[in-house]
């Protein structure tokens, strides 16, 4: 990552539906950022519900979108069908940050309706609420970090082939039966991708949800130090009706707790990790986070239209 200004100095753009900010819509603020931008851009979004379909294009890196609280700053749309066309918000640019936003797709239970698509490297989300029903978070590709986020859905609601680290997040299943939290899409043992959940919390209806199933035959998902409520069914994992996946997936649990963490009835092809096996994954090595995660700016320069 290289930017022309320091990591504590950013250009400030404000979005306010009342008209007192620089722009009334979030997309207008994003559109105002220069192509091939090399400055940190901090787009501060005033509380409200923004009915917009947002795209952060690939040629506009180093953008932060920030609300004040996840509950009072909402981006929402209502679209379904194709997973790449339906997202309420699509992040295509590297070095992106979102803070304290609700990102929602109101398509409902009719099928795939993505709230957030992340198709870029080095993206981080702090204190965000990401909600839909099926394929809520399309964690498509790149290295991503989610901290203290609330992610809600029923079917494959965290899916894709990114290398992602979820820390202190709540995963809430809406499923009444046969729900699935993850559908990780790793297709080869050579790919350094997978989802790691550290210190998270899983909630939902009793015995209605499993931890994951393989969208790709080498799917890799790890849960560590995570509270699993009775929402997790005793078998824990599914092979997507293809027993050959059982030989190639890497599904592990390490020191999880709660009624859903009992491994006595888990499928035999999932793993209870040892301390040594868990050590490499209980940090940000896979996402290289120490080299690109940055603190929120502390100094701001006014945006000039």
PDB file of C-alpha atoms in Angstrom:
ATOM      1  CA  UNK A   1       0.000   0.000   0.000  1.00  0.00           C
ATOM      2  CA  UNK A   2       1.294   3.439  -0.887  1.00  0.00           C
ATOM      3  CA  UNK A   3      -0.485   6.766  -0.475  1.00  0.00           C
ATOM      4  CA  UNK A   4       0.766  10.267  -0.971  1.00  0.00           C
ATOM      5  CA  UNK A   5      -0.380  11.488   2.456  1.00  0.00           C
ATOM      6  CA  UNK A   6       0.235  10.035   5.886  1.00  0.00           C
ATOM      7  CA  UNK A   7      -2.055   7.372   7.265  1.00  0.00           C
ATOM      8  CA  UNK A   8      -3.516   9.856   9.768  1.00  0.00           C
ATOM      9  CA  UNK A   9      -4.342  12.582   7.246  1.00  0.00           C
ATOM     10  CA  UNK A  10      -7.357  12.382   4.914  1.00  0.00           C
ATOM     11  CA  UNK A  11      -9.587  14.430   2.635  1.00  0.00           C
ATOM     12  CA  UNK A  12     -13.008  14.773   4.290  1.00  0.00           C
ATOM     13  CA  UNK A  13     -16.227  14.533   2.262  1.00  0.00           C
ATOM     14  CA  UNK A  14     -19.603  14.727   4.022  1.00  0.00           C
ATOM     15  CA  UNK A  15     -22.868  13.158   2.893  1.00  0.00           C
ATOM     16  CA  UNK A  16     -26.111  14.489   4.345  1.00  0.00           C
ATOM     17  CA  UNK A  17     -29.584  13.940   2.920  1.00  0.00           C
ATOM     18  CA  UNK A  18     -30.673  17.315   4.318  1.00  0.00           C
ATOM     19  CA  UNK A  19     -28.363  19.106   1.904  1.00  0.00           C
ATOM     20  CA  UNK A  20     -25.991  20.570   4.488  1.00  0.00           C
ATOM     21  CA  UNK A  21     -23.099  18.286   3.493  1.00  0.00           C
ATOM     22  CA  UNK A  22     -20.973  18.173   0.362  1.00  0.00           C
ATOM     23  CA  UNK A  23     -23.358  15.683  -1.281  1.00  0.00           C
ATOM     24  CA  UNK A  24     -26.824  14.260  -0.648  1.00  0.00           C
ATOM     25  CA  UNK A  25     -26.057  10.695  -1.766  1.00  0.00           C
ATOM     26  CA  UNK A  26     -23.204   8.327  -1.045  1.00  0.00           C
ATOM     27  CA  UNK A  27     -22.690   7.456  -4.701  1.00  0.00           C
ATOM     28  CA  UNK A  28     -22.302  11.146  -5.601  1.00  0.00           C
ATOM     29  CA  UNK A  29     -19.517  11.407  -3.005  1.00  0.00           C
ATOM     30  CA  UNK A  30     -17.760   8.338  -4.403  1.00  0.00           C
ATOM     31  CA  UNK A  31     -18.140   9.660  -7.950  1.00  0.00           C
ATOM     32  CA  UNK A  32     -16.432  12.886  -6.866  1.00  0.00           C
ATOM     33  CA  UNK A  33     -13.214  11.042  -6.009  1.00  0.00           C
ATOM     34  CA  UNK A  34     -10.659  11.266  -8.800  1.00  0.00           C
ATOM     35  CA  UNK A  35      -9.819   8.166 -10.811  1.00  0.00           C
ATOM     36  CA  UNK A  36      -6.532   6.554  -9.793  1.00  0.00           C
ATOM     37  CA  UNK A  37      -6.822   8.372  -6.490  1.00  0.00           C
ATOM     38  CA  UNK A  38      -3.726   8.193  -4.269  1.00  0.00           C
ATOM     39  CA  UNK A  39      -4.998  10.088  -1.201  1.00  0.00           C
ATOM     40  CA  UNK A  40      -6.900   8.791   1.795  1.00  0.00           C
ATOM     41  CA  UNK A  41     -10.516   9.821   1.306  1.00  0.00           C
ATOM     42  CA  UNK A  42     -12.862   9.812   4.318  1.00  0.00           C
ATOM     43  CA  UNK A  43     -16.543   9.988   3.388  1.00  0.00           C
ATOM     44  CA  UNK A  44     -18.519  10.808   6.539  1.00  0.00           C
ATOM     45  CA  UNK A  45     -22.183   9.791   6.193  1.00  0.00           C
ATOM     46  CA  UNK A  46     -24.736  11.489   8.434  1.00  0.00           C
ATOM     47  CA  UNK A  47     -27.399   9.271  10.059  1.00  0.00           C
ATOM     48  CA  UNK A  48     -30.315   8.216   7.876  1.00  0.00           C
ATOM     49  CA  UNK A  49     -31.544   5.519   5.511  1.00  0.00           C
ATOM     50  CA  UNK A  50     -29.944   5.781   2.084  1.00  0.00           C
ATOM     51  CA  UNK A  51     -31.843   3.877  -0.598  1.00  0.00           C
ATOM     52  CA  UNK A  52     -28.959   3.484  -3.009  1.00  0.00           C
ATOM     53  CA  UNK A  53     -27.136   0.797  -4.917  1.00  0.00           C
ATOM     54  CA  UNK A  54     -23.494   1.628  -4.238  1.00  0.00           C
ATOM     55  CA  UNK A  55     -20.430   0.799  -6.327  1.00  0.00           C
ATOM     56  CA  UNK A  56     -16.881   1.706  -5.308  1.00  0.00           C
ATOM     57  CA  UNK A  57     -15.116   1.316  -8.678  1.00  0.00           C
ATOM     58  CA  UNK A  58     -11.757  -0.373  -9.054  1.00  0.00           C
ATOM     59  CA  UNK A  59      -9.952   2.841 -10.035  1.00  0.00           C
ATOM     60  CA  UNK A  60     -10.823   4.590  -6.726  1.00  0.00           C
ATOM     61  CA  UNK A  61      -8.728   3.034  -3.932  1.00  0.00           C
ATOM     62  CA  UNK A  62      -8.146   4.404  -0.407  1.00  0.00           C
ATOM     63  CA  UNK A  63     -11.786   5.312   0.316  1.00  0.00           C
ATOM     64  CA  UNK A  64     -13.388   5.048   3.754  1.00  0.00           C
ATOM     65  CA  UNK A  65     -17.177   5.136   4.152  1.00  0.00           C
ATOM     66  CA  UNK A  66     -18.111   5.902   7.742  1.00  0.00           C
ATOM     67  CA  UNK A  67     -21.374   6.317   9.594  1.00  0.00           C
ATOM     68  CA  UNK A  68     -21.587   7.171  13.289  1.00  0.00           C
ATOM     69  CA  UNK A  69     -23.313   4.009  14.534  1.00  0.00           C
ATOM     70  CA  UNK A  70     -24.195   0.813  12.690  1.00  0.00           C
ATOM     71  CA  UNK A  71     -27.837   1.138  13.727  1.00  0.00           C
ATOM     72  CA  UNK A  72     -28.525   4.662  12.495  1.00  0.00           C
ATOM     73  CA  UNK A  73     -26.740   4.843   9.134  1.00  0.00           C
ATOM     74  CA  UNK A  74     -28.264   2.374   6.664  1.00  0.00           C
ATOM     75  CA  UNK A  75     -27.602   1.659   2.995  1.00  0.00           C
ATOM     76  CA  UNK A  76     -30.409  -0.464   1.587  1.00  0.00           C
ATOM     77  CA  UNK A  77     -31.675  -1.799  -1.737  1.00  0.00           C
ATOM     78  CA  UNK A  78     -33.993  -4.553  -2.915  1.00  0.00           C
ATOM     79  CA  UNK A  79     -32.530  -6.702  -5.682  1.00  0.00           C
ATOM     80  CA  UNK A  80     -31.993 -10.400  -6.273  1.00  0.00           C
ATOM     81  CA  UNK A  81     -30.897 -13.014  -8.738  1.00  0.00           C
ATOM     82  CA  UNK A  82     -27.358 -12.811 -10.079  1.00  0.00           C
ATOM     83  CA  UNK A  83     -24.827 -12.641  -7.266  1.00  0.00           C
ATOM     84  CA  UNK A  84     -22.648 -10.095  -9.070  1.00  0.00           C
ATOM     85  CA  UNK A  85     -25.490  -7.775 -10.110  1.00  0.00           C
ATOM     86  CA  UNK A  86     -27.741  -7.817  -7.048  1.00  0.00           C
ATOM     87  CA  UNK A  87     -25.509  -6.420  -4.243  1.00  0.00           C
ATOM     88  CA  UNK A  88     -26.616  -3.318  -2.413  1.00  0.00           C
ATOM     89  CA  UNK A  89     -22.960  -2.338  -2.130  1.00  0.00           C
ATOM     90  CA  UNK A  90     -20.129  -3.566  -4.360  1.00  0.00           C
ATOM     91  CA  UNK A  91     -16.527  -2.830  -3.367  1.00  0.00           C
ATOM     92  CA  UNK A  92     -14.245  -3.150  -6.391  1.00  0.00           C
ATOM     93  CA  UNK A  93     -11.405  -0.885  -5.159  1.00  0.00           C
ATOM     94  CA  UNK A  94      -8.450  -1.869  -3.004  1.00  0.00           C
ATOM     95  CA  UNK A  95      -7.589  -0.352   0.378  1.00  0.00           C
ATOM     96  CA  UNK A  96     -11.248   0.212   1.237  1.00  0.00           C
ATOM     97  CA  UNK A  97     -12.629   0.715   4.744  1.00  0.00           C
ATOM     98  CA  UNK A  98     -16.224   0.776   6.022  1.00  0.00           C
ATOM     99  CA  UNK A  99     -17.109   1.846   9.546  1.00  0.00           C
ATOM    100  CA  UNK A 100     -20.388   1.829  11.480  1.00  0.00           C
ATOM    101  CA  UNK A 101     -22.776   1.163   8.602  1.00  0.00           C
ATOM    102  CA  UNK A 102     -25.764  -1.105   8.083  1.00  0.00           C
ATOM    103  CA  UNK A 103     -25.610  -2.624   4.588  1.00  0.00           C
ATOM    104  CA  UNK A 104     -28.883  -4.365   3.769  1.00  0.00           C
ATOM    105  CA  UNK A 105     -30.641  -6.158   0.922  1.00  0.00           C
ATOM    106  CA  UNK A 106     -34.410  -6.413   1.414  1.00  0.00           C
ATOM    107  CA  UNK A 107     -34.953  -9.016  -1.333  1.00  0.00           C
ATOM    108  CA  UNK A 108     -36.143 -11.485   1.308  1.00  0.00           C
ATOM    109  CA  UNK A 109     -36.491 -15.257   1.108  1.00  0.00           C
ATOM    110  CA  UNK A 110     -37.153 -15.547  -2.627  1.00  0.00           C
ATOM    111  CA  UNK A 111     -33.544 -16.386  -3.501  1.00  0.00           C
ATOM    112  CA  UNK A 112     -30.087 -14.849  -3.743  1.00  0.00           C
ATOM    113  CA  UNK A 113     -29.949 -11.230  -2.633  1.00  0.00           C
ATOM    114  CA  UNK A 114     -26.466  -9.992  -1.779  1.00  0.00           C
ATOM    115  CA  UNK A 115     -26.078  -7.116   0.649  1.00  0.00           C
ATOM    116  CA  UNK A 116     -22.317  -6.665   0.247  1.00  0.00           C
ATOM    117  CA  UNK A 117     -19.919  -7.803  -2.471  1.00  0.00           C
ATOM    118  CA  UNK A 118     -16.191  -7.438  -1.824  1.00  0.00           C
ATOM    119  CA  UNK A 119     -14.188  -8.053  -4.998  1.00  0.00           C
ATOM    120  CA  UNK A 120     -10.917  -6.287  -4.169  1.00  0.00           C
ATOM    121  CA  UNK A 121      -7.776  -6.705  -2.099  1.00  0.00           C
ATOM    122  CA  UNK A 122      -7.207  -5.104   1.303  1.00  0.00           C
ATOM    123  CA  UNK A 123     -10.704  -4.259   2.560  1.00  0.00           C
ATOM    124  CA  UNK A 124     -11.675  -3.796   6.206  1.00  0.00           C
ATOM    125  CA  UNK A 125     -15.031  -3.460   7.954  1.00  0.00           C
ATOM    126  CA  UNK A 126     -15.505  -2.216  11.515  1.00  0.00           C
ATOM    127  CA  UNK A 127     -18.754  -2.237  13.484  1.00  0.00           C
ATOM    128  CA  UNK A 128     -20.887  -2.881  10.402  1.00  0.00           C
ATOM    129  CA  UNK A 129     -24.219  -4.707  10.151  1.00  0.00           C
ATOM    130  CA  UNK A 130     -24.565  -6.785   6.968  1.00  0.00           C
ATOM    131  CA  UNK A 131     -28.019  -8.309   6.503  1.00  0.00           C
ATOM    132  CA  UNK A 132     -29.973 -10.290   3.934  1.00  0.00           C
ATOM    133  CA  UNK A 133     -31.215 -13.897   3.635  1.00  0.00           C
ATOM    134  CA  UNK A 134     -29.271 -15.869   1.012  1.00  0.00           C
ATOM    135  CA  UNK A 135     -25.635 -15.088   0.106  1.00  0.00           C
ATOM    136  CA  UNK A 136     -25.671 -11.990   2.330  1.00  0.00           C
ATOM    137  CA  UNK A 137     -21.913 -11.359   2.104  1.00  0.00           C
ATOM    138  CA  UNK A 138     -20.245 -12.248  -1.188  1.00  0.00           C
ATOM    139  CA  UNK A 139     -16.674 -12.316   0.103  1.00  0.00           C
ATOM    140  CA  UNK A 140     -15.495 -12.759  -3.449  1.00  0.00           C
ATOM    141  CA  UNK A 141     -11.706 -12.398  -3.560  1.00  0.00           C
ATOM    142  CA  UNK A 142      -8.836 -10.533  -1.924  1.00  0.00           C
ATOM    143  CA  UNK A 143      -7.709 -10.153   1.682  1.00  0.00           C
ATOM    144  CA  UNK A 144     -10.344  -8.849   4.070  1.00  0.00           C
ATOM    145  CA  UNK A 145     -10.791  -8.077   7.752  1.00  0.00           C
ATOM    146  CA  UNK A 146     -14.100  -7.868   9.651  1.00  0.00           C
ATOM    147  CA  UNK A 147     -14.112  -6.629  13.236  1.00  0.00           C
ATOM    148  CA  UNK A 148     -17.094  -6.430  15.574  1.00  0.00           C
ATOM    149  CA  UNK A 149     -19.533  -6.854  12.686  1.00  0.00           C
ATOM    150  CA  UNK A 150     -23.032  -8.377  12.733  1.00  0.00           C
ATOM    151  CA  UNK A 151     -23.700 -10.639   9.749  1.00  0.00           C
ATOM    152  CA  UNK A 152     -27.174 -12.104   9.248  1.00  0.00           C
ATOM    153  CA  UNK A 153     -28.706 -14.572   6.814  1.00  0.00           C
ATOM    154  CA  UNK A 154     -29.939 -18.125   6.356  1.00  0.00           C
ATOM    155  CA  UNK A 155     -28.335 -19.837   3.358  1.00  0.00           C
ATOM    156  CA  UNK A 156     -24.604 -19.631   2.574  1.00  0.00           C
ATOM    157  CA  UNK A 157     -24.681 -16.160   4.028  1.00  0.00           C
ATOM    158  CA  UNK A 158     -20.903 -15.753   3.991  1.00  0.00           C
ATOM    159  CA  UNK A 159     -19.679 -17.061   0.643  1.00  0.00           C
ATOM    160  CA  UNK A 160     -16.832 -16.594  -1.822  1.00  0.00           C
ATOM    161  CA  UNK A 161     -13.119 -17.274  -2.213  1.00  0.00           C
ATOM    162  CA  UNK A 162     -11.501 -14.473  -0.247  1.00  0.00           C
ATOM    163  CA  UNK A 163      -8.869 -14.837   2.461  1.00  0.00           C
ATOM    164  CA  UNK A 164     -10.783 -13.304   5.345  1.00  0.00           C
ATOM    165  CA  UNK A 165     -10.342 -12.876   9.079  1.00  0.00           C
ATOM    166  CA  UNK A 166     -13.517 -12.331  11.139  1.00  0.00           C
ATOM    167  CA  UNK A 167     -12.822 -11.149  14.679  1.00  0.00           C
ATOM    168  CA  UNK A 168     -15.380 -10.591  17.459  1.00  0.00           C
ATOM    169  CA  UNK A 169     -18.276 -10.782  14.993  1.00  0.00           C
ATOM    170  CA  UNK A 170     -21.830 -12.032  15.551  1.00  0.00           C
ATOM    171  CA  UNK A 171     -23.140 -14.485  12.955  1.00  0.00           C
ATOM    172  CA  UNK A 172     -26.929 -14.717  13.215  1.00  0.00           C
ATOM    173  CA  UNK A 173     -28.820 -17.401  11.315  1.00  0.00           C
ATOM    174  CA  UNK A 174     -32.413 -16.739  10.237  1.00  0.00           C
ATOM    175  CA  UNK A 175     -32.820 -20.352   9.116  1.00  0.00           C
ATOM    176  CA  UNK A 176     -35.655 -22.477  10.477  1.00  0.00           C
ATOM    177  CA  UNK A 177     -33.908 -25.615   9.212  1.00  0.00           C
ATOM    178  CA  UNK A 178     -31.020 -26.534   6.886  1.00  0.00           C
ATOM    179  CA  UNK A 179     -29.297 -23.186   7.243  1.00  0.00           C
ATOM    180  CA  UNK A 180     -25.636 -22.730   6.322  1.00  0.00           C
ATOM    181  CA  UNK A 181     -23.306 -20.004   7.551  1.00  0.00           C
ATOM    182  CA  UNK A 182     -20.428 -20.378   5.078  1.00  0.00           C
ATOM    183  CA  UNK A 183     -19.925 -21.539   1.504  1.00  0.00           C
ATOM    184  CA  UNK A 184     -16.219 -20.984   0.991  1.00  0.00           C
ATOM    185  CA  UNK A 185     -15.092 -21.387  -2.631  1.00  0.00           C
ATOM    186  CA  UNK A 186     -11.439 -22.503  -2.497  1.00  0.00           C
ATOM    187  CA  UNK A 187     -10.853 -24.762  -5.521  1.00  0.00           C
ATOM    188  CA  UNK A 188      -7.236 -25.831  -5.090  1.00  0.00           C
ATOM    189  CA  UNK A 189      -4.817 -26.624  -2.249  1.00  0.00           C
ATOM    190  CA  UNK A 190      -2.511 -24.034  -3.828  1.00  0.00           C
ATOM    191  CA  UNK A 191      -4.900 -21.157  -3.089  1.00  0.00           C
ATOM    192  CA  UNK A 192      -4.155 -19.226   0.102  1.00  0.00           C
ATOM    193  CA  UNK A 193      -7.796 -18.480   0.784  1.00  0.00           C
ATOM    194  CA  UNK A 194     -10.291 -19.357   3.474  1.00  0.00           C
ATOM    195  CA  UNK A 195     -12.384 -17.916   6.300  1.00  0.00           C
ATOM    196  CA  UNK A 196     -11.151 -17.719   9.897  1.00  0.00           C
ATOM    197  CA  UNK A 197     -13.540 -16.789  12.718  1.00  0.00           C
ATOM    198  CA  UNK A 198     -11.871 -15.803  15.983  1.00  0.00           C
ATOM    199  CA  UNK A 199     -13.757 -14.912  19.146  1.00  0.00           C
ATOM    200  CA  UNK A 200     -17.084 -14.757  17.353  1.00  0.00           C
ATOM    201  CA  UNK A 201     -20.645 -15.557  18.461  1.00  0.00           C
ATOM    202  CA  UNK A 202     -23.189 -17.681  16.577  1.00  0.00           C
ATOM    203  CA  UNK A 203     -26.923 -17.310  17.265  1.00  0.00           C
ATOM    204  CA  UNK A 204     -30.193 -18.569  15.762  1.00  0.00           C
ATOM    205  CA  UNK A 205     -32.941 -21.165  16.165  1.00  0.00           C
ATOM    206  CA  UNK A 206     -32.115 -24.532  17.729  1.00  0.00           C
ATOM    207  CA  UNK A 207     -30.421 -27.142  15.504  1.00  0.00           C
ATOM    208  CA  UNK A 208     -31.264 -25.202  12.353  1.00  0.00           C
ATOM    209  CA  UNK A 209     -27.835 -24.325  10.951  1.00  0.00           C
ATOM    210  CA  UNK A 210     -24.433 -25.804  10.125  1.00  0.00           C
ATOM    211  CA  UNK A 211     -21.061 -24.085  10.132  1.00  0.00           C
ATOM    212  CA  UNK A 212     -20.378 -24.525   6.427  1.00  0.00           C
ATOM    213  CA  UNK A 213     -20.516 -26.467   3.190  1.00  0.00           C
ATOM    214  CA  UNK A 214     -18.036 -26.513   0.295  1.00  0.00           C
ATOM    215  CA  UNK A 215     -18.779 -24.248  -2.654  1.00  0.00           C
ATOM    216  CA  UNK A 216     -15.289 -25.285  -3.790  1.00  0.00           C
ATOM    217  CA  UNK A 217     -13.897 -28.757  -3.243  1.00  0.00           C
ATOM    218  CA  UNK A 218     -10.947 -27.419  -1.168  1.00  0.00           C
ATOM    219  CA  UNK A 219     -13.137 -25.149   0.940  1.00  0.00           C
ATOM    220  CA  UNK A 220     -11.337 -23.974   4.101  1.00  0.00           C
ATOM    221  CA  UNK A 221     -13.092 -22.618   7.203  1.00  0.00           C
ATOM    222  CA  UNK A 222     -11.845 -22.385  10.801  1.00  0.00           C
ATOM    223  CA  UNK A 223     -13.720 -21.384  13.962  1.00  0.00           C
ATOM    224  CA  UNK A 224     -11.638 -20.649  17.068  1.00  0.00           C
ATOM    225  CA  UNK A 225     -12.601 -19.449  20.564  1.00  0.00           C
ATOM    226  CA  UNK A 226     -16.115 -18.932  19.197  1.00  0.00           C
ATOM    227  CA  UNK A 227     -19.376 -19.233  21.126  1.00  0.00           C
ATOM    228  CA  UNK A 228     -21.736 -21.607  19.325  1.00  0.00           C
ATOM    229  CA  UNK A 229     -25.323 -21.529  20.539  1.00  0.00           C
ATOM    230  CA  UNK A 230     -27.767 -24.402  20.090  1.00  0.00           C
ATOM    231  CA  UNK A 231     -28.413 -23.004  16.599  1.00  0.00           C
ATOM    232  CA  UNK A 232     -25.582 -25.264  15.364  1.00  0.00           C
ATOM    233  CA  UNK A 233     -26.765 -28.776  14.612  1.00  0.00           C
ATOM    234  CA  UNK A 234     -24.703 -31.608  16.160  1.00  0.00           C
ATOM    235  CA  UNK A 235     -23.202 -32.787  12.823  1.00  0.00           C
ATOM    236  CA  UNK A 236     -21.820 -29.287  12.287  1.00  0.00           C
ATOM    237  CA  UNK A 237     -20.879 -29.415   8.599  1.00  0.00           C
ATOM    238  CA  UNK A 238     -22.241 -30.621   5.227  1.00  0.00           C
ATOM    239  CA  UNK A 239     -20.503 -31.892   2.086  1.00  0.00           C
ATOM    240  CA  UNK A 240     -23.022 -30.353  -0.367  1.00  0.00           C
ATOM    241  CA  UNK A 241     -24.254 -33.867  -1.272  1.00  0.00           C
ATOM    242  CA  UNK A 242     -20.864 -34.811  -2.714  1.00  0.00           C
ATOM    243  CA  UNK A 243     -18.950 -37.273  -0.502  1.00  0.00           C
ATOM    244  CA  UNK A 244     -15.757 -36.680  -2.502  1.00  0.00           C
ATOM    245  CA  UNK A 245     -15.561 -33.227  -0.895  1.00  0.00           C
ATOM    246  CA  UNK A 246     -14.990 -34.902   2.448  1.00  0.00           C
ATOM    247  CA  UNK A 247     -11.444 -35.841   1.393  1.00  0.00           C
ATOM    248  CA  UNK A 248     -10.406 -32.345   0.336  1.00  0.00           C
ATOM    249  CA  UNK A 249     -12.132 -29.746   2.534  1.00  0.00           C
ATOM    250  CA  UNK A 250     -10.384 -28.279   5.583  1.00  0.00           C
ATOM    251  CA  UNK A 251     -12.995 -27.606   8.263  1.00  0.00           C
ATOM    252  CA  UNK A 252     -11.624 -27.037  11.748  1.00  0.00           C
ATOM    253  CA  UNK A 253     -12.666 -25.982  15.222  1.00  0.00           C
ATOM    254  CA  UNK A 254     -10.406 -24.914  18.077  1.00  0.00           C
ATOM    255  CA  UNK A 255     -11.484 -24.291  21.655  1.00  0.00           C
ATOM    256  CA  UNK A 256     -15.015 -23.255  20.752  1.00  0.00           C
ATOM    257  CA  UNK A 257     -17.644 -23.330  23.481  1.00  0.00           C
ATOM    258  CA  UNK A 258     -21.402 -23.288  24.076  1.00  0.00           C
ATOM    259  CA  UNK A 259     -24.087 -25.929  23.421  1.00  0.00           C
ATOM    260  CA  UNK A 260     -23.430 -25.970  19.671  1.00  0.00           C
ATOM    261  CA  UNK A 261     -19.698 -26.613  20.100  1.00  0.00           C
ATOM    262  CA  UNK A 262     -20.083 -30.211  21.316  1.00  0.00           C
ATOM    263  CA  UNK A 263     -18.039 -32.260  18.846  1.00  0.00           C
ATOM    264  CA  UNK A 264     -19.197 -35.688  19.968  1.00  0.00           C
ATOM    265  CA  UNK A 265     -21.591 -35.988  16.994  1.00  0.00           C
ATOM    266  CA  UNK A 266     -19.624 -33.948  14.440  1.00  0.00           C
ATOM    267  CA  UNK A 267     -19.024 -35.371  10.963  1.00  0.00           C
ATOM    268  CA  UNK A 268     -15.823 -37.406  11.030  1.00  0.00           C
ATOM    269  CA  UNK A 269     -14.172 -35.410   8.253  1.00  0.00           C
ATOM    270  CA  UNK A 270     -14.101 -32.168  10.230  1.00  0.00           C
ATOM    271  CA  UNK A 271     -11.153 -31.484  12.519  1.00  0.00           C
ATOM    272  CA  UNK A 272     -10.599 -30.604  16.125  1.00  0.00           C
ATOM    273  CA  UNK A 273      -7.424 -28.580  15.824  1.00  0.00           C
ATOM    274  CA  UNK A 274      -4.478 -28.879  18.158  1.00  0.00           C
ATOM    275  CA  UNK A 275      -2.649 -25.884  19.561  1.00  0.00           C
ATOM    276  CA  UNK A 276       0.115 -26.237  16.965  1.00  0.00           C
ATOM    277  CA  UNK A 277      -2.367 -26.592  14.090  1.00  0.00           C
ATOM    278  CA  UNK A 278      -4.284 -23.508  15.200  1.00  0.00           C
ATOM    279  CA  UNK A 279      -1.277 -21.238  15.797  1.00  0.00           C
ATOM    280  CA  UNK A 280      -0.735 -20.149  12.171  1.00  0.00           C
ATOM    281  CA  UNK A 281      -4.385 -19.236  11.700  1.00  0.00           C
ATOM    282  CA  UNK A 282      -5.054 -17.370  14.937  1.00  0.00           C
ATOM    283  CA  UNK A 283      -3.340 -14.252  13.697  1.00  0.00           C
ATOM    284  CA  UNK A 284      -3.505 -12.187  10.537  1.00  0.00           C
ATOM    285  CA  UNK A 285      -0.746 -13.952   8.653  1.00  0.00           C
ATOM    286  CA  UNK A 286      -3.073 -15.285   5.965  1.00  0.00           C
ATOM    287  CA  UNK A 287      -4.363 -11.790   5.193  1.00  0.00           C
ATOM    288  CA  UNK A 288      -1.046 -10.014   5.828  1.00  0.00           C
ATOM    289  CA  UNK A 289      -3.000  -7.535   7.914  1.00  0.00           C
ATOM    290  CA  UNK A 290      -0.074  -5.931   9.648  1.00  0.00           C
ATOM    291  CA  UNK A 291       1.110  -4.486   6.340  1.00  0.00           C
ATOM    292  CA  UNK A 292      -2.141  -2.785   5.262  1.00  0.00           C
ATOM    293  CA  UNK A 293      -4.668  -2.350   8.087  1.00  0.00           C
ATOM    294  CA  UNK A 294      -4.619   1.301   9.116  1.00  0.00           C
ATOM    295  CA  UNK A 295      -6.127   3.366  11.943  1.00  0.00           C
ATOM    296  CA  UNK A 296      -8.890   5.877  11.354  1.00  0.00           C
ATOM    297  CA  UNK A 297      -7.564   9.290  10.256  1.00  0.00           C
ATOM    298  CA  UNK A 298      -7.102  11.932  12.936  1.00  0.00           C
ATOM    299  CA  UNK A 299      -6.541  14.985  10.715  1.00  0.00           C
ATOM    300  CA  UNK A 300      -8.739  16.102   7.834  1.00  0.00           C
ATOM    301  CA  UNK A 301      -8.484  18.430   4.864  1.00  0.00           C
ATOM    302  CA  UNK A 302     -11.577  19.892   3.248  1.00  0.00           C
ATOM    303  CA  UNK A 303     -12.786  18.429  -0.025  1.00  0.00           C
ATOM    304  CA  UNK A 304     -12.684  20.883  -2.905  1.00  0.00           C
ATOM    305  CA  UNK A 305     -15.359  20.283  -5.536  1.00  0.00           C
TER     306      UNK A 305
END
